[in-house]
């Protein structure tokens, strides 16, 4: 017999620590040009917002924007995906694991190895740690990204263990990505340079908030988004590797470098999917690209919060921009790279709307660079902001 549940109404009183002080919410900062270039929007939240809602308001999203006949394209591409996309996954036995780069807790020399790690990281500046922590937190919100991929019509993992190549890719991609946050988290923990509890809180807040990529359950938009993001993470982990080397921590450089290599492989797979869409449906693909770029690609961790700083993501992004790990220029470069990768300028036979979209995306990168230069020139003097991740020490943003 099926249980019949009585409808009931319940008011849940959450502790005040679930909420953020409203008066301080969404102070707009004139210095967040990079974040605003990257599509971060903050609006006043309505007063009736429930305390367990995400700390920042997200867009009201369009849903299921791809028509059913186009969703069929993905079914028809299953054989192709098996041959062309799954080959970019690495067999588990051939993959590196976080333990390969960390002191071995089962070995005699564990304490010595930890000591060496702490010695190596001692002189690395706080700016770098804040950026590495932000990158690690971004990786740690992986449940959100797997969820995001499973919002996409036609490619989602319908059962949790579906055998379509799309679902196999998503699960294996997630499993590969899972090593990134794991490795960075353990390395940072052992360094003793950062406030782990504040970092852990930020991760919990971020996973609870989700993300707002505006991909509308639409795999065209979704795969453009992931192409962009994999390249963005490839660039930023590559830059943290370069800087770690400059600071003399070659092991940390190796850690960031090996993660960057994974991101590159993932970028190759996602850009290949979009390349295929450009081949079979150039008009639809160029419209989708223009749509994503008009909306701006929001960063996956743009809803981050540590319980203290209402503009944490903007502050972290500003430090990342200042030390050259990820900049507004990189955003423009990624767009330009993708436009070339997908040979957008050479597309022919487009509709009137398609032509407009083509012109828009082909001319966008130089426009973003110009805007960024102007924003740089307008930027006021830097102010000092405390970061809970480094025990409240203040950094210039
Ligand atoms: Fe990653
Ligand atoms: Fe990635």
XYZ file of C-alpha atoms and ligand atoms in Angstrom:
399
model
C 0.000 0.000 0.000
C 1.313 3.373 -0.902
C 1.812 5.765 1.909
C -0.359 8.806 1.679
C 1.407 11.845 2.918
C -0.610 14.545 4.581
C 0.139 17.981 3.242
C 1.675 19.955 6.006
C 2.968 23.369 6.438
C 6.044 24.037 8.457
C 8.055 27.067 9.206
C 11.702 26.335 9.553
C 13.573 28.811 11.665
C 17.169 28.739 10.564
C 19.926 30.146 12.722
C 20.891 33.673 11.795
C 24.291 32.445 10.657
C 22.542 31.127 7.535
C 21.802 34.638 6.465
C 24.037 37.443 5.430
C 23.655 40.906 6.881
C 21.269 42.393 4.355
C 22.341 45.977 4.736
C 25.780 45.013 3.522
C 24.622 42.878 0.669
C 25.632 43.786 -2.850
C 27.563 46.890 -2.151
C 28.673 47.654 -5.628
C 32.358 48.123 -5.935
C 33.756 50.527 -8.489
C 36.910 48.458 -8.620
C 35.471 45.200 -9.843
C 35.935 45.919 -13.513
C 37.267 42.446 -14.122
C 34.384 40.729 -12.401
C 31.874 42.898 -14.218
C 33.605 42.221 -17.498
C 33.161 38.563 -16.717
C 29.452 38.884 -16.245
C 29.027 39.121 -12.528
C 25.784 40.774 -11.638
C 24.507 41.587 -8.236
C 20.989 42.804 -7.720
C 19.185 43.811 -4.607
C 17.459 40.776 -3.232
C 13.838 41.020 -2.280
C 13.137 41.428 1.425
C 11.102 38.256 1.547
C 14.020 36.078 0.528
C 14.181 32.860 2.519
C 17.278 32.536 4.672
C 18.342 29.284 2.996
C 18.296 30.796 -0.477
C 21.621 31.439 -2.227
C 23.309 34.540 -0.864
C 23.310 36.229 -4.253
C 20.330 36.527 -6.480
C 20.555 34.581 -9.710
C 18.903 35.338 -13.027
C 15.450 34.122 -13.787
C 16.470 31.565 -16.364
C 14.947 30.516 -19.611
C 14.593 26.757 -19.631
C 14.667 24.099 -22.354
C 15.420 26.569 -25.122
C 16.555 23.971 -27.662
C 13.657 22.652 -29.815
C 13.044 18.856 -29.732
C 14.221 18.274 -33.315
C 17.604 19.752 -32.424
C 17.840 17.669 -29.271
C 17.616 14.672 -31.628
C 20.970 15.765 -33.101
C 22.645 14.585 -29.915
C 21.035 11.167 -30.133
C 22.261 10.871 -33.725
C 25.765 11.896 -32.620
C 26.165 9.094 -30.082
C 28.312 6.950 -32.385
C 30.421 9.965 -33.238
C 30.841 10.896 -29.568
C 31.945 7.383 -28.718
C 34.640 7.517 -31.400
C 35.713 11.123 -30.991
C 35.020 12.287 -27.451
C 35.511 9.309 -25.157
C 39.029 8.927 -26.578
C 39.950 12.068 -24.642
C 39.382 10.310 -21.340
C 42.366 8.697 -19.698
C 42.043 5.162 -18.307
C 42.063 5.316 -14.508
C 45.158 3.098 -14.330
C 47.056 5.630 -16.430
C 45.865 8.676 -14.487
C 47.879 10.484 -11.860
C 46.370 10.559 -8.402
C 46.727 13.254 -5.745
C 48.828 10.878 -3.647
C 51.510 10.886 -6.355
C 52.269 14.523 -5.440
C 51.758 14.491 -1.682
C 53.757 13.269 1.311
C 52.978 9.578 1.853
C 51.328 9.201 5.279
C 52.218 5.490 5.337
C 55.918 6.093 4.834
C 58.679 6.557 7.389
C 59.610 9.858 5.842
C 56.146 11.423 6.090
C 57.015 14.010 8.727
C 60.179 14.968 6.866
C 58.249 15.369 3.594
C 55.642 17.569 5.308
C 58.425 19.667 6.804
C 59.946 20.124 3.354
C 56.575 21.115 1.893
C 56.109 23.710 4.637
C 59.621 24.983 4.109
C 58.962 25.388 0.364
C 55.695 27.258 0.853
C 56.969 29.521 3.643
C 58.130 32.313 1.400
C 55.258 32.295 -1.093
C 53.316 35.578 -0.857
C 49.778 35.752 0.538
C 48.445 37.107 -2.781
C 49.367 33.841 -4.400
C 47.745 31.798 -1.640
C 44.475 33.686 -1.931
C 44.352 32.964 -5.639
C 45.319 29.320 -5.208
C 42.655 28.937 -2.513
C 40.038 30.532 -4.805
C 41.066 28.157 -7.595
C 40.876 25.200 -5.225
C 37.435 26.222 -3.952
C 36.276 26.523 -7.568
C 37.437 22.949 -8.184
C 35.853 21.729 -4.950
C 32.376 22.844 -6.050
C 32.410 19.942 -8.516
C 28.958 18.595 -7.522
C 27.530 21.799 -8.999
C 29.268 21.281 -12.337
C 28.141 17.687 -12.685
C 24.621 18.880 -11.899
C 24.972 21.597 -14.522
C 25.984 19.077 -17.197
C 23.037 16.929 -16.214
C 20.642 19.810 -16.783
C 21.417 19.660 -20.514
C 18.651 18.187 -22.683
C 19.665 15.274 -24.895
C 22.969 14.561 -23.183
C 22.131 14.249 -19.484
C 22.813 11.083 -17.522
C 19.229 9.852 -17.244
C 19.836 7.104 -14.709
C 23.036 7.919 -12.891
C 24.749 5.026 -14.672
C 23.494 5.543 -18.223
C 25.572 3.990 -20.978
C 25.165 6.737 -23.575
C 28.577 8.173 -24.485
C 27.397 11.596 -23.257
C 26.649 10.217 -19.788
C 29.839 8.137 -19.717
C 31.815 11.260 -20.571
C 30.136 13.348 -17.873
C 30.775 10.815 -15.118
C 34.365 10.130 -16.147
C 35.035 13.851 -16.607
C 33.715 14.446 -13.085
C 35.896 11.648 -11.746
C 38.966 13.166 -13.397
C 38.098 16.634 -12.133
C 37.582 15.327 -8.599
C 41.333 14.853 -8.275
C 41.982 18.571 -8.844
C 40.274 19.944 -5.742
C 41.468 16.970 -3.746
C 45.138 17.542 -4.554
C 45.075 21.324 -4.095
C 43.089 21.000 -0.865
C 45.572 18.571 0.687
C 48.583 20.582 -0.456
C 47.162 23.773 1.000
C 46.204 21.982 4.223
C 49.732 20.685 4.723
C 51.279 24.075 3.989
C 49.770 25.546 7.157
C 49.557 28.890 5.401
C 45.782 29.119 5.106
C 42.720 29.033 7.372
C 41.254 25.656 6.465
C 38.036 26.110 8.404
C 37.213 29.347 6.563
C 38.029 27.629 3.275
C 35.808 24.669 4.137
C 32.969 27.030 5.023
C 33.363 28.785 1.687
C 33.133 25.462 -0.133
C 29.975 24.545 1.766
C 28.394 27.919 1.005
C 29.369 27.671 -2.658
C 27.992 24.178 -3.230
C 24.821 25.262 -1.460
C 24.507 28.270 -3.763
C 25.088 26.458 -7.054
C 25.878 28.468 -10.147
C 24.099 30.546 -12.734
C 25.606 29.800 -16.149
C 22.432 30.739 -18.118
C 22.733 27.681 -20.320
C 18.959 27.056 -20.429
C 19.168 23.211 -20.456
C 20.532 23.777 -23.938
C 23.524 21.592 -24.900
C 24.646 24.102 -27.552
C 24.972 26.744 -24.834
C 26.226 24.211 -22.289
C 29.117 22.952 -24.421
C 30.119 26.475 -25.437
C 30.202 27.299 -21.731
C 32.323 24.261 -20.848
C 34.707 24.910 -23.780
C 35.259 28.398 -22.447
C 35.644 27.260 -18.851
C 38.076 24.423 -19.513
C 40.317 26.837 -21.366
C 39.963 29.411 -18.575
C 41.039 26.844 -15.967
C 43.854 25.623 -18.232
C 45.160 29.201 -18.348
C 44.787 29.934 -14.649
C 46.349 26.668 -13.422
C 49.129 27.196 -15.959
C 49.774 30.611 -14.454
C 49.751 29.373 -10.854
C 52.289 26.745 -11.993
C 54.501 29.426 -13.527
C 54.349 31.565 -10.387
C 55.032 28.624 -8.045
C 58.177 27.972 -10.048
C 59.198 31.609 -9.699
C 58.722 31.337 -5.934
C 60.897 28.239 -5.881
C 58.263 25.594 -5.082
C 58.833 23.194 -7.944
C 56.526 20.556 -6.483
C 53.639 23.001 -6.348
C 54.475 24.064 -9.898
C 54.227 20.413 -10.897
C 50.876 20.079 -9.089
C 49.354 23.079 -10.889
C 50.916 22.015 -14.182
C 49.504 18.499 -14.062
C 46.029 19.901 -13.350
C 46.395 22.363 -16.233
C 47.220 19.427 -18.539
C 43.912 17.750 -17.607
C 42.025 20.978 -18.292
C 43.653 21.184 -21.724
C 42.513 17.652 -22.553
C 38.992 18.509 -21.430
C 39.064 21.694 -23.501
C 39.992 19.605 -26.533
C 36.954 17.357 -26.020
C 34.415 20.130 -25.425
C 35.662 22.294 -28.292
C 35.437 19.244 -30.562
C 31.747 18.828 -29.678
C 31.062 22.472 -30.513
C 33.130 22.162 -33.699
C 30.807 19.317 -34.712
C 27.765 21.512 -34.011
C 29.266 24.228 -36.216
C 29.680 21.600 -38.938
C 26.128 20.252 -38.865
C 24.224 23.358 -37.785
C 26.377 26.461 -38.382
C 23.517 28.874 -37.972
C 22.324 27.372 -34.677
C 25.881 27.184 -33.374
C 26.798 30.785 -34.184
C 23.547 32.039 -32.643
C 24.312 30.037 -29.497
C 27.854 31.431 -29.314
C 26.607 35.002 -29.698
C 23.925 34.377 -27.085
C 26.458 33.105 -24.531
C 28.803 36.004 -25.210
C 26.022 38.578 -24.921
C 25.077 37.109 -21.564
C 28.803 36.936 -20.708
C 30.410 33.787 -19.406
C 30.004 33.848 -15.649
C 32.727 32.130 -13.695
C 31.662 28.867 -12.037
C 32.443 30.122 -8.517
C 30.857 33.544 -8.922
C 28.456 32.900 -6.024
C 31.235 32.235 -3.520
C 30.899 33.507 0.038
C 32.839 32.830 3.248
C 30.308 34.083 5.767
C 32.112 37.432 5.962
C 32.912 39.136 2.697
C 29.901 40.041 0.536
C 32.177 40.669 -2.433
C 34.496 37.728 -1.967
C 34.458 36.610 -5.592
C 35.158 40.122 -6.866
C 38.014 40.519 -4.371
C 39.536 37.152 -5.249
C 39.195 37.940 -8.984
C 40.884 41.292 -8.511
C 43.882 39.650 -6.828
C 43.973 37.003 -9.583
C 43.969 39.793 -12.148
C 46.682 41.752 -10.318
C 49.107 38.816 -10.062
C 48.312 37.730 -13.621
C 46.670 34.364 -12.938
C 43.429 35.159 -14.735
C 42.707 38.524 -16.284
C 40.077 40.290 -18.365
C 42.594 40.040 -21.193
C 42.542 36.268 -20.825
C 38.759 36.384 -21.216
C 39.132 38.212 -24.529
C 41.938 35.883 -25.617
C 39.818 32.802 -24.906
C 36.961 34.198 -26.972
C 39.337 34.991 -29.829
C 40.878 31.538 -29.597
C 37.470 29.834 -29.756
C 36.280 32.003 -32.651
C 39.359 30.889 -34.575
C 39.138 27.296 -33.392
C 35.583 27.064 -34.752
C 36.434 29.094 -37.878
C 33.501 31.381 -37.176
C 34.637 34.120 -39.579
C 34.609 31.678 -42.498
C 31.038 30.431 -41.990
C 28.832 30.814 -45.031
C 25.178 30.313 -45.853
C 23.982 31.865 -42.601
C 20.590 33.488 -42.064
C 20.375 37.254 -41.570
C 20.359 36.725 -37.829
C 23.225 34.282 -38.144
C 25.295 36.880 -40.022
C 24.667 39.423 -37.305
C 25.733 36.899 -34.662
C 28.871 36.108 -36.694
C 29.806 39.802 -36.941
C 29.139 40.294 -33.249
C 31.364 37.458 -32.002
C 34.136 38.120 -34.525
C 34.443 41.753 -33.434
C 33.946 41.201 -29.717
C 37.441 40.367 -28.417
C 39.009 43.714 -29.440
C 36.005 45.529 -27.956
C 36.430 43.714 -24.622
C 40.133 44.606 -24.588
C 39.339 48.270 -25.186
C 36.708 48.296 -22.442
C 39.177 46.677 -20.086
C 41.859 49.279 -20.849
C 39.364 52.046 -20.135
C 38.268 50.365 -16.907
C 41.929 50.037 -15.867
C 42.474 53.725 -16.479
C 39.368 54.602 -14.450
C 40.246 52.274 -11.585
C 40.581 54.165 -8.334
C 43.365 53.659 -5.861
C 43.608 50.202 -4.460
C 42.064 49.519 -1.084
C 43.011 46.894 1.462
C 40.567 44.067 2.073
C 40.846 41.282 4.668
C 40.655 37.683 3.427
C 39.408 35.160 5.945
C 41.267 32.412 4.024
C 44.583 33.865 5.197
C 43.494 34.592 8.786
C 42.080 38.040 8.033
C 45.310 39.440 6.623
C 44.625 42.353 4.296
C 45.510 42.443 0.627
C 45.322 45.189 -1.932
C 42.375 44.867 -4.325
Fe 39.566 21.183 -12.863
Fe 38.168 21.276 -15.998
